[in-house]
Amino acid sequence: MIELLAEILSNYAKVHAVEMGLLLGLFVAFAYRDHEGVAYALLFFGVFFAFFNAAHIGWEEINRYPLYFLSGVYVTTVLGMVGVPIFGRLRDRLVRDLPRRPVES
């Protein structure tokens, strides 16, 4: 039991680095939906400040495990940017195919 607890706690920093990467990727994906330029700027500055200012703002996990952070950012950003047009077309198709009922007044 002690070994299991030690294993879980030793992986906490890696999991936290991935979580921060996923959070940045979600912000980029939501910004990409309406403003592509802002999304790219947010991605650049988010990664830039995370690596060069992480120790000063309490994110030492990013400096210790940068690959985990970048993996989270990459996966979430790519899925978000690819998913926005796909889900937009799917939503438009579903709304277009809905049966139309006359509005009762």
Tab-separated table of N, CA and C in Angstrom:
chain	number	residue	atom	x	y	z
A	1	MET	N	0.819	-1.196	0.000
A	1	MET	CA	0.000	0.000	0.000
A	1	MET	C	0.862	1.258	0.000
A	2	ILE	N	1.935	1.246	0.747
A	2	ILE	CA	2.829	2.401	0.811
A	2	ILE	C	3.482	2.636	-0.551
A	3	GLU	N	3.843	1.552	-1.238
A	3	GLU	CA	4.486	1.695	-2.546
A	3	GLU	C	3.522	2.307	-3.567
A	4	LEU	N	2.260	1.917	-3.486
A	4	LEU	CA	1.268	2.459	-4.405
A	4	LEU	C	1.071	3.958	-4.175
A	5	LEU	N	0.988	4.353	-2.930
A	5	LEU	CA	0.837	5.766	-2.606
A	5	LEU	C	2.055	6.571	-3.062
A	6	ALA	N	3.242	6.008	-2.872
A	6	ALA	CA	4.458	6.687	-3.316
A	6	ALA	C	4.486	6.827	-4.838
A	7	GLU	N	4.008	5.813	-5.551
A	7	GLU	CA	3.972	5.874	-7.018
A	7	GLU	C	2.986	6.942	-7.506
A	8	ILE	N	1.839	7.014	-6.873
A	8	ILE	CA	0.842	8.019	-7.264
A	8	ILE	C	1.371	9.422	-7.006
A	9	LEU	N	1.966	9.625	-5.846
A	9	LEU	CA	2.458	10.958	-5.512
A	9	LEU	C	3.682	11.347	-6.334
A	10	SER	N	4.455	10.376	-6.781
A	10	SER	CA	5.616	10.714	-7.605
A	10	SER	C	5.205	11.136	-9.015
A	11	ASN	N	4.038	10.719	-9.474
A	11	ASN	CA	3.550	11.096	-10.805
A	11	ASN	C	2.693	12.351	-10.788
A	12	TYR	N	2.481	12.927	-9.617
A	12	TYR	CA	1.608	14.094	-9.517
A	12	TYR	C	2.141	15.268	-10.337
A	13	ALA	N	3.425	15.502	-10.299
A	13	ALA	CA	3.999	16.636	-11.037
A	13	ALA	C	3.825	16.455	-12.546
A	14	LYS	N	3.951	15.236	-13.025
A	14	LYS	CA	3.765	14.983	-14.454
A	14	LYS	C	2.310	15.221	-14.861
A	15	VAL	N	1.400	14.728	-14.035
A	15	VAL	CA	-0.021	14.910	-14.330
A	15	VAL	C	-0.383	16.395	-14.302
A	16	HIS	N	0.177	17.116	-13.355
A	16	HIS	CA	-0.116	18.546	-13.248
A	16	HIS	C	0.439	19.314	-14.453
A	17	ALA	N	1.592	18.923	-14.952
A	17	ALA	CA	2.146	19.571	-16.144
A	17	ALA	C	1.246	19.326	-17.353
A	18	VAL	N	0.728	18.111	-17.485
A	18	VAL	CA	-0.191	17.815	-18.588
A	18	VAL	C	-1.481	18.619	-18.435
A	19	GLU	N	-1.986	18.722	-17.210
A	19	GLU	CA	-3.213	19.491	-16.980
A	19	GLU	C	-3.046	20.952	-17.378
A	20	MET	N	-1.922	21.536	-17.052
A	20	MET	CA	-1.696	22.935	-17.429
A	20	MET	C	-1.595	23.078	-18.941
A	21	GLY	N	-0.995	22.098	-19.602
A	21	GLY	CA	-0.947	22.119	-21.054
A	21	GLY	C	-2.328	21.979	-21.677
A	22	LEU	N	-3.154	21.105	-21.108
A	22	LEU	CA	-4.516	20.942	-21.607
A	22	LEU	C	-5.329	22.218	-21.420
A	23	LEU	N	-5.126	22.884	-20.310
A	23	LEU	CA	-5.855	24.125	-20.056
A	23	LEU	C	-5.471	25.209	-21.062
A	24	LEU	N	-4.179	25.356	-21.323
A	24	LEU	CA	-3.749	26.331	-22.327
A	24	LEU	C	-4.293	25.957	-23.698
A	25	GLY	N	-4.274	24.675	-24.040
A	25	GLY	CA	-4.814	24.234	-25.318
A	25	GLY	C	-6.302	24.508	-25.458
A	26	LEU	N	-7.054	24.359	-24.363
A	26	LEU	CA	-8.483	24.668	-24.410
A	26	LEU	C	-8.726	26.153	-24.639
A	27	PHE	N	-7.937	26.988	-23.970
A	27	PHE	CA	-8.071	28.430	-24.196
A	27	PHE	C	-7.795	28.777	-25.656
A	28	VAL	N	-6.772	28.169	-26.222
A	28	VAL	CA	-6.428	28.429	-27.624
A	28	VAL	C	-7.550	27.943	-28.542
A	29	ALA	N	-8.094	26.762	-28.264
A	29	ALA	CA	-9.159	26.218	-29.113
A	29	ALA	C	-10.418	27.076	-29.049
A	30	PHE	N	-10.783	27.557	-27.865
A	30	PHE	CA	-11.964	28.417	-27.757
A	30	PHE	C	-11.736	29.761	-28.445
A	31	ALA	N	-10.531	30.297	-28.344
A	31	ALA	CA	-10.237	31.560	-29.020
A	31	ALA	C	-10.194	31.367	-30.532
A	32	TYR	N	-9.765	30.207	-30.995
A	32	TYR	CA	-9.652	29.931	-32.429
A	32	TYR	C	-11.019	29.934	-33.109
A	33	ARG	N	-12.047	29.603	-32.359
A	33	ARG	CA	-13.388	29.531	-32.939
A	33	ARG	C	-13.822	30.874	-33.519
A	34	ASP	N	-13.488	31.967	-32.846
A	34	ASP	CA	-13.929	33.287	-33.300
A	34	ASP	C	-12.800	34.167	-33.824
A	35	HIS	N	-11.606	34.023	-33.267
A	35	HIS	CA	-10.492	34.914	-33.606
A	35	HIS	C	-9.215	34.088	-33.774
A	36	GLU	N	-8.884	33.756	-35.016
A	36	GLU	CA	-7.723	32.905	-35.267
A	36	GLU	C	-6.419	33.579	-34.866
A	37	GLY	N	-6.259	34.845	-35.169
A	37	GLY	CA	-5.024	35.552	-34.836
A	37	GLY	C	-4.781	35.616	-33.341
A	38	VAL	N	-5.841	35.850	-32.595
A	38	VAL	CA	-5.725	35.887	-31.134
A	38	VAL	C	-5.340	34.511	-30.606
A	39	ALA	N	-5.870	33.467	-31.210
A	39	ALA	CA	-5.549	32.108	-30.765
A	39	ALA	C	-4.074	31.794	-30.977
A	40	TYR	N	-3.539	32.163	-32.132
A	40	TYR	CA	-2.121	31.904	-32.378
A	40	TYR	C	-1.231	32.730	-31.454
A	41	ALA	N	-1.628	33.965	-31.194
A	41	ALA	CA	-0.858	34.800	-30.260
A	41	ALA	C	-0.915	34.226	-28.851
A	42	LEU	N	-2.083	33.765	-28.431
A	42	LEU	CA	-2.230	33.155	-27.112
A	42	LEU	C	-1.381	31.897	-26.996
A	43	LEU	N	-1.346	31.107	-28.050
A	43	LEU	CA	-0.518	29.902	-28.041
A	43	LEU	C	0.958	30.257	-27.928
A	44	PHE	N	1.411	31.209	-28.724
A	44	PHE	CA	2.818	31.599	-28.687
A	44	PHE	C	3.202	32.162	-27.328
A	45	PHE	N	2.436	33.140	-26.852
A	45	PHE	CA	2.790	33.772	-25.582
A	45	PHE	C	2.596	32.835	-24.400
A	46	GLY	N	1.605	31.959	-24.473
A	46	GLY	CA	1.405	30.995	-23.396
A	46	GLY	C	2.578	30.054	-23.245
A	47	VAL	N	3.053	29.510	-24.354
A	47	VAL	CA	4.211	28.610	-24.296
A	47	VAL	C	5.473	29.392	-23.953
A	48	PHE	N	5.630	30.578	-24.513
A	48	PHE	CA	6.816	31.388	-24.241
A	48	PHE	C	6.918	31.747	-22.765
A	49	PHE	N	5.837	32.271	-22.200
A	49	PHE	CA	5.873	32.667	-20.792
A	49	PHE	C	5.922	31.468	-19.862
A	50	ALA	N	5.350	30.353	-20.278
A	50	ALA	CA	5.398	29.163	-19.429
A	50	ALA	C	6.824	28.656	-19.280
A	51	PHE	N	7.609	28.726	-20.333
A	51	PHE	CA	8.975	28.221	-20.234
A	51	PHE	C	9.941	29.221	-19.621
A	52	PHE	N	9.748	30.487	-19.880
A	52	PHE	CA	10.720	31.459	-19.399
A	52	PHE	C	10.319	32.134	-18.098
A	53	ASN	N	9.086	31.940	-17.656
A	53	ASN	CA	8.635	32.583	-16.432
A	53	ASN	C	7.987	31.589	-15.478
A	54	ALA	N	8.041	30.309	-15.779
A	54	ALA	CA	7.310	29.314	-14.997
A	54	ALA	C	7.803	29.222	-13.565
A	55	ALA	N	9.090	29.263	-13.352
A	55	ALA	CA	9.617	29.122	-11.995
A	55	ALA	C	9.251	30.319	-11.127
A	56	HIS	N	9.073	31.465	-11.738
A	56	HIS	CA	8.766	32.668	-10.969
A	56	HIS	C	7.302	32.744	-10.557
A	57	ILE	N	6.431	32.059	-11.280
A	57	ILE	CA	5.010	32.127	-10.945
A	57	ILE	C	4.507	30.837	-10.316
A	58	GLY	N	5.393	29.947	-9.943
A	58	GLY	CA	5.006	28.755	-9.217
A	58	GLY	C	4.710	27.534	-10.060
A	59	TRP	N	5.126	27.529	-11.309
A	59	TRP	CA	4.877	26.378	-12.173
A	59	TRP	C	6.168	25.630	-12.451
A	60	GLU	N	6.801	25.162	-11.419
A	60	GLU	CA	8.069	24.455	-11.603
A	60	GLU	C	7.892	23.151	-12.372
A	61	GLU	N	6.671	22.600	-12.359
A	61	GLU	CA	6.430	21.338	-13.057
A	61	GLU	C	6.676	21.471	-14.556
A	62	ILE	N	6.399	22.647	-15.106
A	62	ILE	CA	6.622	22.842	-16.540
A	62	ILE	C	8.109	22.790	-16.848
A	63	ASN	N	8.923	23.377	-16.000
A	63	ASN	CA	10.368	23.336	-16.223
A	63	ASN	C	10.924	21.939	-16.016
A	64	ARG	N	10.330	21.172	-15.110
A	64	ARG	CA	10.826	19.819	-14.855
A	64	ARG	C	10.357	18.824	-15.904
A	65	TYR	N	9.138	19.008	-16.413
A	65	TYR	CA	8.567	18.074	-17.391
A	65	TYR	C	8.003	18.841	-18.587
A	66	PRO	N	8.846	19.453	-19.390
A	66	PRO	CA	8.323	20.253	-20.513
A	66	PRO	C	7.643	19.413	-21.589
A	67	LEU	N	8.073	18.163	-21.764
A	67	LEU	CA	7.463	17.326	-22.792
A	67	LEU	C	6.007	17.014	-22.454
A	68	TYR	N	5.713	16.806	-21.195
A	68	TYR	CA	4.332	16.549	-20.787
A	68	TYR	C	3.465	17.788	-21.024
A	69	PHE	N	3.991	18.950	-20.685
A	69	PHE	CA	3.256	20.199	-20.899
A	69	PHE	C	2.988	20.416	-22.385
A	70	LEU	N	4.014	20.283	-23.204
A	70	LEU	CA	3.848	20.507	-24.643
A	70	LEU	C	2.935	19.469	-25.282
A	71	SER	N	2.972	18.237	-24.785
A	71	SER	CA	2.067	17.211	-25.311
A	71	SER	C	0.617	17.579	-25.036
A	72	GLY	N	0.345	18.049	-23.827
A	72	GLY	CA	-1.013	18.475	-23.501
A	72	GLY	C	-1.467	19.642	-24.352
A	73	VAL	N	-0.582	20.618	-24.535
A	73	VAL	CA	-0.920	21.778	-25.373
A	73	VAL	C	-1.167	21.335	-26.810
A	74	TYR	N	-0.289	20.514	-27.347
A	74	TYR	CA	-0.381	20.099	-28.744
A	74	TYR	C	-1.659	19.306	-29.013
A	75	VAL	N	-1.920	18.312	-28.181
A	75	VAL	CA	-3.087	17.458	-28.413
A	75	VAL	C	-4.377	18.269	-28.331
A	76	THR	N	-4.511	19.078	-27.295
A	76	THR	CA	-5.743	19.842	-27.127
A	76	THR	C	-5.904	20.899	-28.215
A	77	THR	N	-4.826	21.562	-28.581
A	77	THR	CA	-4.909	22.602	-29.605
A	77	THR	C	-5.267	22.010	-30.962
A	78	VAL	N	-4.617	20.934	-31.336
A	78	VAL	CA	-4.906	20.324	-32.641
A	78	VAL	C	-6.334	19.795	-32.684
A	79	LEU	N	-6.759	19.106	-31.629
A	79	LEU	CA	-8.133	18.603	-31.614
A	79	LEU	C	-9.143	19.749	-31.643
A	80	GLY	N	-8.848	20.821	-30.936
A	80	GLY	CA	-9.756	21.961	-30.941
A	80	GLY	C	-9.821	22.647	-32.287
A	81	MET	N	-8.669	22.856	-32.924
A	81	MET	CA	-8.646	23.548	-34.212
A	81	MET	C	-9.247	22.697	-35.323
A	82	VAL	N	-9.061	21.393	-35.253
A	82	VAL	CA	-9.657	20.509	-36.254
A	82	VAL	C	-11.141	20.311	-35.963
A	83	GLY	N	-11.480	20.269	-34.688
A	83	GLY	CA	-12.861	20.003	-34.309
A	83	GLY	C	-13.808	21.154	-34.540
A	84	VAL	N	-13.318	22.386	-34.524
A	84	VAL	CA	-14.199	23.550	-34.699
A	84	VAL	C	-14.923	23.502	-36.043
A	85	PRO	N	-14.240	23.336	-37.177
A	85	PRO	CA	-14.988	23.286	-38.444
A	85	PRO	C	-15.851	22.031	-38.576
A	86	ILE	N	-15.358	20.914	-38.055
A	86	ILE	CA	-16.122	19.667	-38.173
A	86	ILE	C	-17.424	19.767	-37.388
A	87	PHE	N	-17.336	20.210	-36.138
A	87	PHE	CA	-18.546	20.310	-35.333
A	87	PHE	C	-19.453	21.441	-35.809
A	88	GLY	N	-18.877	22.486	-36.400
A	88	GLY	CA	-19.701	23.552	-36.967
A	88	GLY	C	-20.534	23.054	-38.133
A	89	ARG	N	-19.915	22.285	-39.027
A	89	ARG	CA	-20.661	21.721	-40.152
A	89	ARG	C	-21.702	20.714	-39.687
A	90	LEU	N	-21.341	19.901	-38.690
A	90	LEU	CA	-22.289	18.928	-38.154
A	90	LEU	C	-23.484	19.634	-37.512
A	91	ARG	N	-23.215	20.697	-36.750
A	91	ARG	CA	-24.294	21.463	-36.128
A	91	ARG	C	-25.192	22.091	-37.188
A	92	ASP	N	-24.591	22.667	-38.230
A	92	ASP	CA	-25.385	23.283	-39.294
A	92	ASP	C	-26.249	22.249	-40.010
A	93	ARG	N	-25.699	21.069	-40.235
A	93	ARG	CA	-26.455	20.017	-40.906
A	93	ARG	C	-27.619	19.545	-40.033
A	94	LEU	N	-27.370	19.404	-38.737
A	94	LEU	CA	-28.443	18.967	-37.844
A	94	LEU	C	-29.540	20.016	-37.740
A	95	VAL	N	-29.163	21.276	-37.673
A	95	VAL	CA	-30.161	22.342	-37.587
A	95	VAL	C	-30.935	22.449	-38.892
A	96	ARG	N	-30.261	22.277	-40.019
A	96	ARG	CA	-30.920	22.367	-41.321
A	96	ARG	C	-31.929	21.236	-41.503
A	97	ASP	N	-31.623	20.049	-40.989
A	97	ASP	CA	-32.490	18.891	-41.181
A	97	ASP	C	-33.605	18.781	-40.148
A	98	LEU	N	-33.666	19.689	-39.200
A	98	LEU	CA	-34.746	19.640	-38.220
A	98	LEU	C	-36.075	19.940	-38.896
A	99	PRO	N	-37.129	19.239	-38.482
A	99	PRO	CA	-38.437	19.544	-39.089
A	99	PRO	C	-38.904	20.930	-38.663
A	100	ARG	N	-39.468	21.648	-39.604
A	100	ARG	CA	-39.931	23.006	-39.342
A	100	ARG	C	-41.410	22.954	-38.941
A	101	ARG	N	-41.697	23.594	-37.839
A	101	ARG	CA	-43.088	23.694	-37.396
A	101	ARG	C	-43.531	25.146	-37.519
A	102	PRO	N	-44.759	25.360	-37.884
A	102	PRO	CA	-45.230	26.750	-37.946
A	102	PRO	C	-45.304	27.337	-36.537
A	103	VAL	N	-44.998	28.596	-36.454
A	103	VAL	CA	-45.034	29.288	-35.173
A	103	VAL	C	-46.474	29.680	-34.887
A	104	GLU	N	-46.945	29.265	-33.726
A	104	GLU	CA	-48.321	29.599	-33.347
A	104	GLU	C	-48.324	30.914	-32.597
A	105	SER	N	-49.241	31.782	-32.969
A	105	SER	CA	-49.308	33.067	-32.275
A	105	SER	C	-50.585	33.225	-31.501
